[in-house]
C-alpha angles and dihedrals in degrees: 000000000000097000099125099109092063096032091052091053092051093047091049092049095237125133116266123210128208145155137209125255127202102164133077098230107118091200090072091054092046092051090051089054094046094052091051111267116153097212146357124217111219104207108213088160091070106024140058100241114140130212094264091055091048090050089055091049090049092055089052090049092051092050091054100036100242127138121243121210112193118208109210130186096259144328091283097050108143090219093068098087096045089049092051090048089056089058104253117172098232148346124233127196120203130216094025108180104156135046088235088067090058093044089053091050092049089051090054095047106036126070118227134316089031096040145341103264111161116258121244130147105181093071133111095252088059093046088257092297099316093111117080103255098230092052091047094052093047092049092048092053089051101044109031114089126223115206137183131194117222107199108134135073089247090052091051091049091051097040095113092053093041093054092047093065110111114242099033112129105184144342134217121216103222099218098183094055092037093058089052092049091050092052096249105095113199094001095121095168095048110132092240091053092049092048091050092050090052091048094051094045092050090053091048092051091053088059100038094249118149115230125216124202136177122229092251101148094341137083122236088250091055093048092050090049089052089055104261114149099185116056120196108208120198108008093240145336087268090063090054092049094045096049094039093052092044092052095046092048091050090051092048093048090049091050089051092051094247125141120253116270 
């Protein structure tokens, strides 16, 4: 339940910055923490990491003071409770299109009376039973984030009701899927995409829900001006590696007098 780096930023009203992680190397997560990121999203929805690998990443995150947000398959994913017991900073459900999805996720993540999270004291997030259980449960309800991804037409239509569900902390707008749903795949600056972003953010602001957006087609300054409070930059560690290698190769080829590829 080490979500305080991100949660503190949201409570203080300052922008929070994160990136997505698909690989099991804890060094990448540690470097993100050391250079100043507030959180990393570990994308179980799109990668083959298992619970043991996530547990290792969580230990690295705890040692460096960075929040982990774990993207699971859906609000009923059976991995949610084991992940919480390892001490992750938050759980995120994709393709949320109905307030019932959020209510189910809150139930899985929050202890009573806020939810129905299963009780266990001899787990890592409770210091293996050394924490008084009541204090542990109260702290977990305060510090563990609950996130939803709005990325479908149904999700956009239900945004007002989704954001009204008690216990939700933040929501991402999934731009890649949203452009597909709107019939303009990859056209992040399409007028319909921009109008939809503005519509979802306005609904979130009415309910005090922080919105996260990736820099797909937009600068961080533009996203902040739109009202985003969580900025994903870059989209993943693969983007850093891809662009870094491309730039270094271009420099080396130029130094060798070779034409660009």
